């Protein structure tokens, strides 16, 4: 049921020098599925991440932050699906540490050089024995060309693996960027997505990479919502292996930084949009653009009110141009001094509302025509400034309810 | 599909001296249904209201505020269903004024003494001719015993009429309170509900009534949510006819005020809860109580995050004790200094989470037992203060999607 999800050719997911990937079927929650991923990173890479703003952050998120802060370099990521290791208290932290320690032992690195990630059901103990038992198999099949299988290994309610890759040239050096992501529900990232991992072979100094990961997250994973539920496990990680031979990027004020940032952003946006296209029960892909605001933050606030409204989302599911629901969402978004008499609303090229009321030329059949499409742009013009923001979201269907009423069964 | 909706006996809806009610079938949107209500109020009553905080407030809300501010006394309310007269710009305001003028002319009062209310589809022109044409019929059948029919006349996607009534004694005088409400979707009132009208025959000075209506709304209609969508038309009105012979209540610091306030609150809570019990597609009625906060506002914030989460709501629909979803909602509610290690979670009497993690004695079958009930209490203890808040909400089912995907067809 994914919406215009592009076919992903495993052969087009270019290996990134310095990174290998291996998976295991560790029986974490269900048998016969890839549910453990190990990403091995050669020494010398820089790694940066952003994580969920949920106060109930998962144990692995806490450990990731701790290990990154130590600055000892990252040599491996380990991901399990089927269990979020969230809401698990002190035992959850011990399990995450134990996972790192065991992988470190097997891989010959330090435990602090391992970053753990989990995704799945919250509030259940992590079956750490099964996870640890799966690590040797994952290490045994490490390979540079395993990005597609890696994308499969991090899926939960996703119906399709999510990956993107591109190559650019900076200062005469070919740079390869490849990433994977997962997520289909509990999606309203606030710092990052459920899980996203993106590696490239440019060399980037740590402080610059720390900036880059935030800039990119704000333009990609922080611009999507499926159901407004910010997960406990959101993590987005950038790995810069430095194997391409390009001189290290040590400043954000360079053409090389900007070229890299644009390419990373493009791959990350693709990965983020793939999550929405595969949103639980999604049948429509909606771009919500709010323009003419006094700040990006108020534009985002309004865009998210629209993107979260169950009434807006069900109207899109039904292809019903019940567009007053969008005005209602704009009105309750919390921008308290909003002058609704200045607001215009467009659906693709159709001018629905002008100056806060129905446009005199608006005909319901024009709204209907756009609503029937699988890709729809909602554009709101606030008429009070120059700021703008765009988010991507999907509709709310019967299948969303079915999936989430049955998720654990 | 309403959840434990009590049978309402029309004979138990006591007339309130000084108020009569009449309805019409005016064909506003669909034929053969009561869709216009007139409430006639004898001279000398005081009337107060609270209205939506949605910036896209409907035209009748604007006119209500204007007429109440003029302070000329209120002699009639007029309500139509089938069209919200919201997102209708200047013509919408003219239509609302025209409605008041016409009713005033027919009833022999001033236009400023009429309060208009609309509920239904947003962004479509109000068919004011049909509304006005229905007024004589509504006036012709005015009666004191018509509260049940009045409740029917304001229904939209409601499956059942909502009304409540009680009698109390204050200072030796029998006081009667009767009210009606409507609403089933686009329910997250913020100042008031979709529509609620509550009359009683005590006399209350205007400034005291202005305080009372806010106090009551904050403890009733402002404590419910179905889908988190704050409507453009929310209005809650108190009518104090003063016909019971009790001396006017001129101060909030009197036993008579407190007795009245408690009784009005009780009726208003019943009316508010009836809205949730008849929530679109509802199969479960949930009480979310958050205790131990540093402020009522943070407790409400967390309670609403739980009450709005599509993942929490679908889990309850499925009777699936996937209770980590509640922790996730607590975590993203926006209380940035929340210490999750202090949080306890209960489902009725079942202690699910202790100190931020799964309670060691928690057994999934106990959670399952509670989840299967049609009435469920979720209790969150924050462990950081003495404040508390309670809201009422319902689950998210396939029928919610069906109803809102089909609402206009």
Coordinates of N, CA and C in Angstrom, one line a residue, chain B residues 77-220:
Chain B
X77 N -31.8 32.1 21.7 CA -30.7 31.5 21.1 C -31.2 30.8 19.8
X78 N -30.4 30.8 18.7 CA -30.9 30.1 17.5 C -29.7 29.2 17.1
X79 N -30.0 28.0 16.8 CA -28.9 27.0 16.5 C -29.3 26.3 15.2
X80 N -28.3 26.3 14.2 CA -28.6 25.4 13.1 C -27.5 24.3 13.0
X81 N -27.9 23.2 12.5 CA -26.9 22.1 12.2 C -26.7 22.1 10.7
X82 N -25.8 21.2 10.2 CA -25.7 21.0 8.7 C -24.7 22.0 8.1
X83 N -24.4 23.1 8.8 CA -23.4 24.0 8.2 C -22.9 24.9 9.3
X84 N -21.5 25.0 9.4 CA -20.9 25.6 10.5 C -20.8 27.1 10.3
X85 N -21.1 27.6 9.2 CA -20.9 29.1 8.9 C -19.5 29.5 9.4
X86 N -18.5 28.7 9.0 CA -17.1 29.0 9.4 C -16.2 29.0 8.1
X87 N -15.2 29.8 8.1 CA -14.4 29.9 6.9 C -15.2 30.6 5.8
X88 N -16.2 31.4 6.2 CA -17.1 32.0 5.2 C -17.0 33.5 5.1
X89 N -16.0 34.0 5.7 CA -15.6 35.4 5.5 C -16.8 36.4 5.9
X90 N -16.8 37.5 5.2 CA -17.7 38.6 5.4 C -19.2 38.1 5.1
X91 N -19.4 37.4 4.1 CA -20.8 36.9 3.8 C -21.3 36.1 5.0
X92 N -20.4 35.3 5.6 CA -20.8 34.5 6.8 C -21.3 35.4 7.9
X93 N -20.6 36.5 8.2 CA -21.0 37.4 9.2 C -22.4 38.0 8.9
X94 N -22.6 38.4 7.7 CA -23.9 39.0 7.2 C -25.0 37.9 7.4
X95 N -24.7 36.7 7.1 CA -25.7 35.6 7.3 C -26.1 35.5 8.7
X96 N -25.1 35.5 9.6 CA -25.4 35.3 11.0 C -26.2 36.5 11.6
X97 N -25.8 37.7 11.1 CA -26.6 38.9 11.5 C -28.0 38.8 11.0
X98 N -28.2 38.4 9.8 CA -29.5 38.3 9.1 C -30.4 37.3 9.9
X99 N -29.8 36.2 10.4 CA -30.5 35.2 11.1 C -31.0 35.9 12.4
X100 N -30.1 36.6 13.1 CA -30.5 37.2 14.4 C -31.7 38.3 14.1
X101 N -31.5 39.0 13.1 CA -32.5 40.1 12.8 C -33.9 39.5 12.5
X102 N -33.9 38.4 11.8 CA -35.1 37.8 11.4 C -35.8 37.2 12.6
X103 N -35.0 36.5 13.4 CA -35.6 35.9 14.6 C -36.1 37.0 15.6
X104 N -35.3 38.1 15.7 CA -35.7 39.2 16.5 C -37.0 39.8 16.1
X105 N -37.2 40.0 14.8 CA -38.4 40.5 14.2 C -39.6 39.6 14.6
X106 N -39.4 38.3 14.4 CA -40.5 37.4 14.6 C -40.9 37.3 16.1
X107 N -39.9 37.4 16.9 CA -40.1 37.2 18.4 C -40.3 38.5 19.1
X108 N -40.2 39.6 18.4 CA -40.4 40.9 19.1 C -39.4 41.3 20.1
X109 N -38.1 41.0 19.7 CA -37.0 41.4 20.6 C -36.0 42.2 19.7
X110 N -34.9 42.6 20.3 CA -33.9 43.3 19.5 C -32.9 42.3 18.9
X111 N -32.4 42.6 17.7 CA -31.4 41.6 17.1 C -30.2 41.4 18.0
X112 N -29.8 42.4 18.8 CA -28.6 42.2 19.7 C -29.0 41.3 20.9
X113 N -30.2 41.0 21.0 CA -30.6 40.1 22.1 C -30.7 38.6 21.7
X114 N -30.3 38.4 20.4 CA -30.3 37.0 19.9 C -28.8 36.5 19.8
X115 N -28.6 35.3 20.2 CA -27.3 34.7 20.0 C -27.4 33.5 19.0
X116 N -26.6 33.6 17.9 CA -26.6 32.5 16.9 C -25.5 31.5 17.1
X117 N -25.8 30.3 16.7 CA -24.9 29.1 16.8 C -25.1 28.3 15.5
X118 N -24.0 27.8 15.0 CA -24.0 26.9 13.8 C -23.1 25.7 14.0
X119 N -23.4 24.6 13.5 CA -22.5 23.5 13.5 C -22.7 22.6 12.3
X120 N -21.6 22.1 11.7 CA -21.7 21.3 10.5 C -20.5 21.5 9.7
X121 N -20.6 21.5 8.4 CA -19.5 21.5 7.5 C -18.9 22.9 7.4
X122 N -17.6 23.0 7.4 CA -16.9 24.3 7.3 C -16.6 24.7 5.9
X123 N -16.5 26.0 5.6 CA -16.1 26.5 4.3 C -17.2 26.4 3.2
X124 N -18.4 26.2 3.6 CA -19.5 26.2 2.7 C -20.5 27.3 3.1
X125 N -21.1 28.0 2.1 CA -21.9 29.2 2.5 C -23.2 28.7 3.2
X126 N -23.6 29.4 4.3 CA -24.7 29.1 5.0 C -26.0 29.3 4.2
X127 N -26.8 28.3 4.0 CA -28.1 28.5 3.3 C -29.1 29.3 4.1
X128 N -28.8 30.6 4.2 CA -29.5 31.4 5.2 C -31.0 31.5 4.9
X129 N -31.4 31.4 3.6 CA -32.8 31.5 3.3 C -33.6 30.4 3.9
X130 N -33.0 29.2 3.8 CA -33.7 28.0 4.4 C -33.8 28.1 5.9
X131 N -32.7 28.6 6.5 CA -32.6 28.7 7.9 C -33.7 29.7 8.4
X132 N -33.7 30.9 7.8 CA -34.7 31.9 8.1 C -36.2 31.4 7.9
X133 N -36.3 30.6 6.8 CA -37.6 30.1 6.5 C -38.1 29.1 7.5
X134 N -37.2 28.5 8.3 CA -37.6 27.6 9.3 C -37.9 28.2 10.6
X135 N -37.6 29.5 10.8 CA -37.8 30.1 12.1 C -39.3 30.1 12.6
X136 N -40.2 30.5 11.7 CA -41.6 30.5 12.2 C -42.1 29.2 12.8
X137 N -41.7 28.1 12.1 CA -42.1 26.8 12.6 C -41.5 26.5 14.0
X138 N -40.2 26.9 14.2 CA -39.6 26.7 15.5 C -40.3 27.5 16.6
X139 N -40.6 28.7 16.2 CA -41.3 29.6 17.2 C -42.7 29.0 17.5
X140 N -43.3 28.4 16.5 CA -44.7 28.0 16.7 C -44.8 26.8 17.7
X141 N -43.7 26.0 17.8 CA -43.7 24.9 18.7 C -42.9 25.1 20.0
X142 N -42.7 26.3 20.3 CA -41.9 26.5 21.6 C -42.6 25.9 22.8
X143 N -41.9 25.2 23.6 CA -42.5 24.6 24.8 C -41.5 24.3 25.9
X144 N -41.9 24.4 27.1 CA -40.9 24.2 28.2 C -40.4 22.8 28.4
X145 N -41.2 21.8 27.8 CA -40.9 20.4 28.0 C -40.1 19.8 26.8
X146 N -39.5 20.7 26.0 CA -39.0 20.2 24.7 C -37.5 20.0 24.8
X147 N -36.9 19.7 25.9 CA -35.4 19.6 26.0 C -34.9 18.4 25.2
X148 N -35.6 17.3 25.2 CA -35.2 16.1 24.5 C -35.1 16.4 23.0
X149 N -36.2 17.0 22.5 CA -36.3 17.3 21.1 C -35.2 18.4 20.8
X150 N -35.0 19.3 21.7 CA -33.9 20.3 21.5 C -32.6 19.6 21.3
X151 N -32.3 18.6 22.1 CA -31.1 17.8 22.0 C -31.0 17.1 20.7
X152 N -32.1 16.6 20.2 CA -32.1 16.0 18.9 C -31.8 17.0 17.8
X153 N -32.3 18.2 18.0 CA -32.3 19.2 16.9 C -30.9 19.8 16.7
X154 N -29.9 19.5 17.7 CA -28.6 20.1 17.5 C -27.6 19.0 17.1
X155 N -28.0 17.8 16.9 CA -27.1 16.7 16.5 C -26.5 16.8 15.1
X156 N -25.3 16.4 15.0 CA -24.7 16.2 13.6 C -24.3 14.8 13.4
X157 N -23.0 14.4 13.7 CA -22.6 13.0 13.6 C -22.9 12.3 14.9
X158 N -23.5 13.0 15.9 CA -23.9 12.3 17.1 C -24.9 11.2 16.7
X159 N -24.8 10.1 17.4 CA -25.7 9.0 17.2 C -26.9 9.1 18.2
X160 N -26.7 9.8 19.3 CA -27.7 9.9 20.3 C -27.8 11.4 20.8
X161 N -29.0 11.8 21.2 CA -29.1 13.1 21.8 C -28.6 13.1 23.2
X162 N -28.0 14.3 23.6 CA -27.3 14.4 24.8 C -28.0 15.4 25.7
X163 N -28.4 15.0 26.9 CA -29.1 15.9 27.8 C -28.9 15.4 29.2
X164 N -29.0 16.4 30.1 CA -28.9 16.0 31.6 C -29.6 17.0 32.4
X165 N -30.1 16.6 33.5 CA -31.0 17.5 34.3 C -30.8 17.0 35.8
X166 N -30.9 18.0 36.6 CA -31.0 17.7 38.1 C -31.7 18.8 38.8
X167 N -32.1 18.5 40.0 CA -32.7 19.5 40.9 C -32.0 19.5 42.2
X168 N -31.7 20.6 42.7 CA -31.1 20.8 44.0 C -31.9 21.8 44.9
X169 N -31.5 21.9 46.1 CA -32.1 22.9 47.0 C -31.1 23.8 47.5
X170 N -31.2 25.1 47.3 CA -30.3 26.1 47.8 C -31.1 27.1 48.6
X171 N -30.7 27.3 49.9 CA -31.4 28.2 50.8 C -32.9 28.0 50.8
X172 N -33.4 26.7 50.7 CA -34.8 26.4 50.8 C -35.5 26.5 49.5
X173 N -34.8 26.9 48.4 CA -35.5 27.0 47.1 C -35.1 25.9 46.2
X174 N -36.0 25.2 45.6 CA -35.7 24.2 44.6 C -35.2 24.8 43.4
X175 N -34.0 24.4 43.0 CA -33.4 24.9 41.7 C -33.3 23.8 40.7
X176 N -33.7 24.1 39.5 CA -33.7 23.1 38.4 C -32.6 23.5 37.4
X177 N -31.8 22.5 37.0 CA -30.8 22.7 36.0 C -31.0 21.7 34.9
X178 N -31.0 22.1 33.7 CA -31.2 21.2 32.6 C -30.3 21.7 31.4
X179 N -29.6 20.8 30.7 CA -28.7 21.2 29.7 C -28.7 20.2 28.5
X180 N -28.2 20.6 27.4 CA -28.0 19.7 26.2 C -26.6 20.0 25.6
X181 N -26.1 19.0 24.9 CA -24.9 19.2 24.2 C -24.9 18.4 23.0
X182 N -23.9 18.7 22.1 CA -23.7 18.0 20.9 C -22.3 17.9 20.5
X183 N -21.9 16.9 19.8 CA -20.5 16.8 19.3 C -20.1 15.4 19.4
X184 N -19.3 15.0 18.4 CA -18.8 13.6 18.3 C -17.5 13.5 17.6
X185 N -17.1 14.5 16.8 CA -15.8 14.6 16.2 C -15.4 16.0 16.2
X186 N -14.2 16.3 15.8 CA -13.6 17.6 15.9 C -13.7 18.1 17.3
X187 N -13.4 17.2 18.3 CA -13.6 17.5 19.7 C -12.3 17.6 20.4
X188 N -11.8 18.8 20.7 CA -10.8 19.0 21.7 C -11.0 20.4 22.1
X189 N -12.1 20.6 22.8 CA -12.6 22.0 23.2 C -11.4 22.7 23.9
X190 N -11.4 24.0 23.6 CA -10.4 24.9 24.2 C -11.2 26.2 24.5
X191 N -11.8 26.2 25.5 CA -12.7 27.2 26.1 C -14.1 26.6 26.2
X192 N -14.5 25.7 25.4 CA -15.9 25.2 25.5 C -16.0 24.0 24.6
X193 N -17.2 23.4 24.5 CA -17.3 22.2 23.7 C -17.9 22.7 22.3
X194 N -18.2 21.7 21.5 CA -18.8 22.0 20.2 C -20.0 22.9 20.5
X195 N -21.0 22.4 21.1 CA -22.2 23.2 21.5 C -22.7 22.6 22.8
X196 N -22.9 23.5 23.8 CA -23.5 23.1 25.1 C -24.3 24.2 25.6
X197 N -25.6 23.9 26.0 CA -26.5 25.0 26.5 C -27.0 24.4 27.8
X198 N -26.9 25.2 28.9 CA -27.3 24.8 30.2 C -28.1 25.9 30.9
X199 N -29.3 25.6 31.2 CA -30.1 26.7 31.9 C -30.5 26.3 33.3
X200 N -30.7 27.3 34.1 CA -31.2 27.0 35.5 C -32.0 28.2 35.9
X201 N -32.8 28.0 37.0 CA -33.7 29.1 37.4 C -33.2 29.9 38.6
X202 N -32.0 29.7 39.0 CA -31.4 30.6 40.0 C -31.1 31.9 39.3
X203 N -31.1 33.0 40.1 CA -30.7 34.3 39.6 C -29.2 34.5 39.9
X204 N -28.4 34.9 38.9 CA -27.0 35.1 39.1 C -26.6 36.4 38.5
X205 N -25.9 37.3 39.2 CA -25.5 38.5 38.6 C -24.5 38.3 37.5
X206 N -24.5 39.2 36.5 CA -23.7 38.9 35.3 C -22.3 38.7 35.6
X207 N -21.6 39.4 36.4 CA -20.1 39.2 36.6 C -19.9 37.8 37.2
X208 N -20.8 37.4 38.1 CA -20.7 36.1 38.7 C -20.9 35.0 37.7
X209 N -21.9 35.2 36.9 CA -22.2 34.2 35.8 C -21.0 34.1 34.8
X210 N -20.4 35.2 34.5 CA -19.2 35.2 33.7 C -18.1 34.4 34.3
X211 N -17.9 34.4 35.6 CA -16.9 33.6 36.3 C -17.4 32.1 36.3
X212 N -18.6 31.9 36.6 CA -19.1 30.6 36.7 C -19.0 29.8 35.4
X213 N -19.3 30.4 34.3 CA -19.2 29.7 33.0 C -17.8 29.3 32.7
X214 N -16.8 30.1 33.1 CA -15.4 29.7 32.8 C -15.0 28.6 33.8
X215 N -15.4 28.7 35.0 CA -15.0 27.7 36.0 C -15.6 26.3 35.6
X216 N -16.8 26.3 35.2 CA -17.5 25.1 34.8 C -16.9 24.5 33.6
X217 N -16.7 25.3 32.6 CA -16.1 24.8 31.3 C -14.7 24.2 31.5
X218 N -13.9 24.8 32.4 CA -12.6 24.3 32.7 C -12.7 22.9 33.4
X219 N -13.8 22.6 34.0 CA -13.9 21.3 34.7 C -14.7 20.3 34.0
X220 N -15.2 20.7 32.8 CA -16.1 19.8 32.1 C -15.7 19.7 30.6

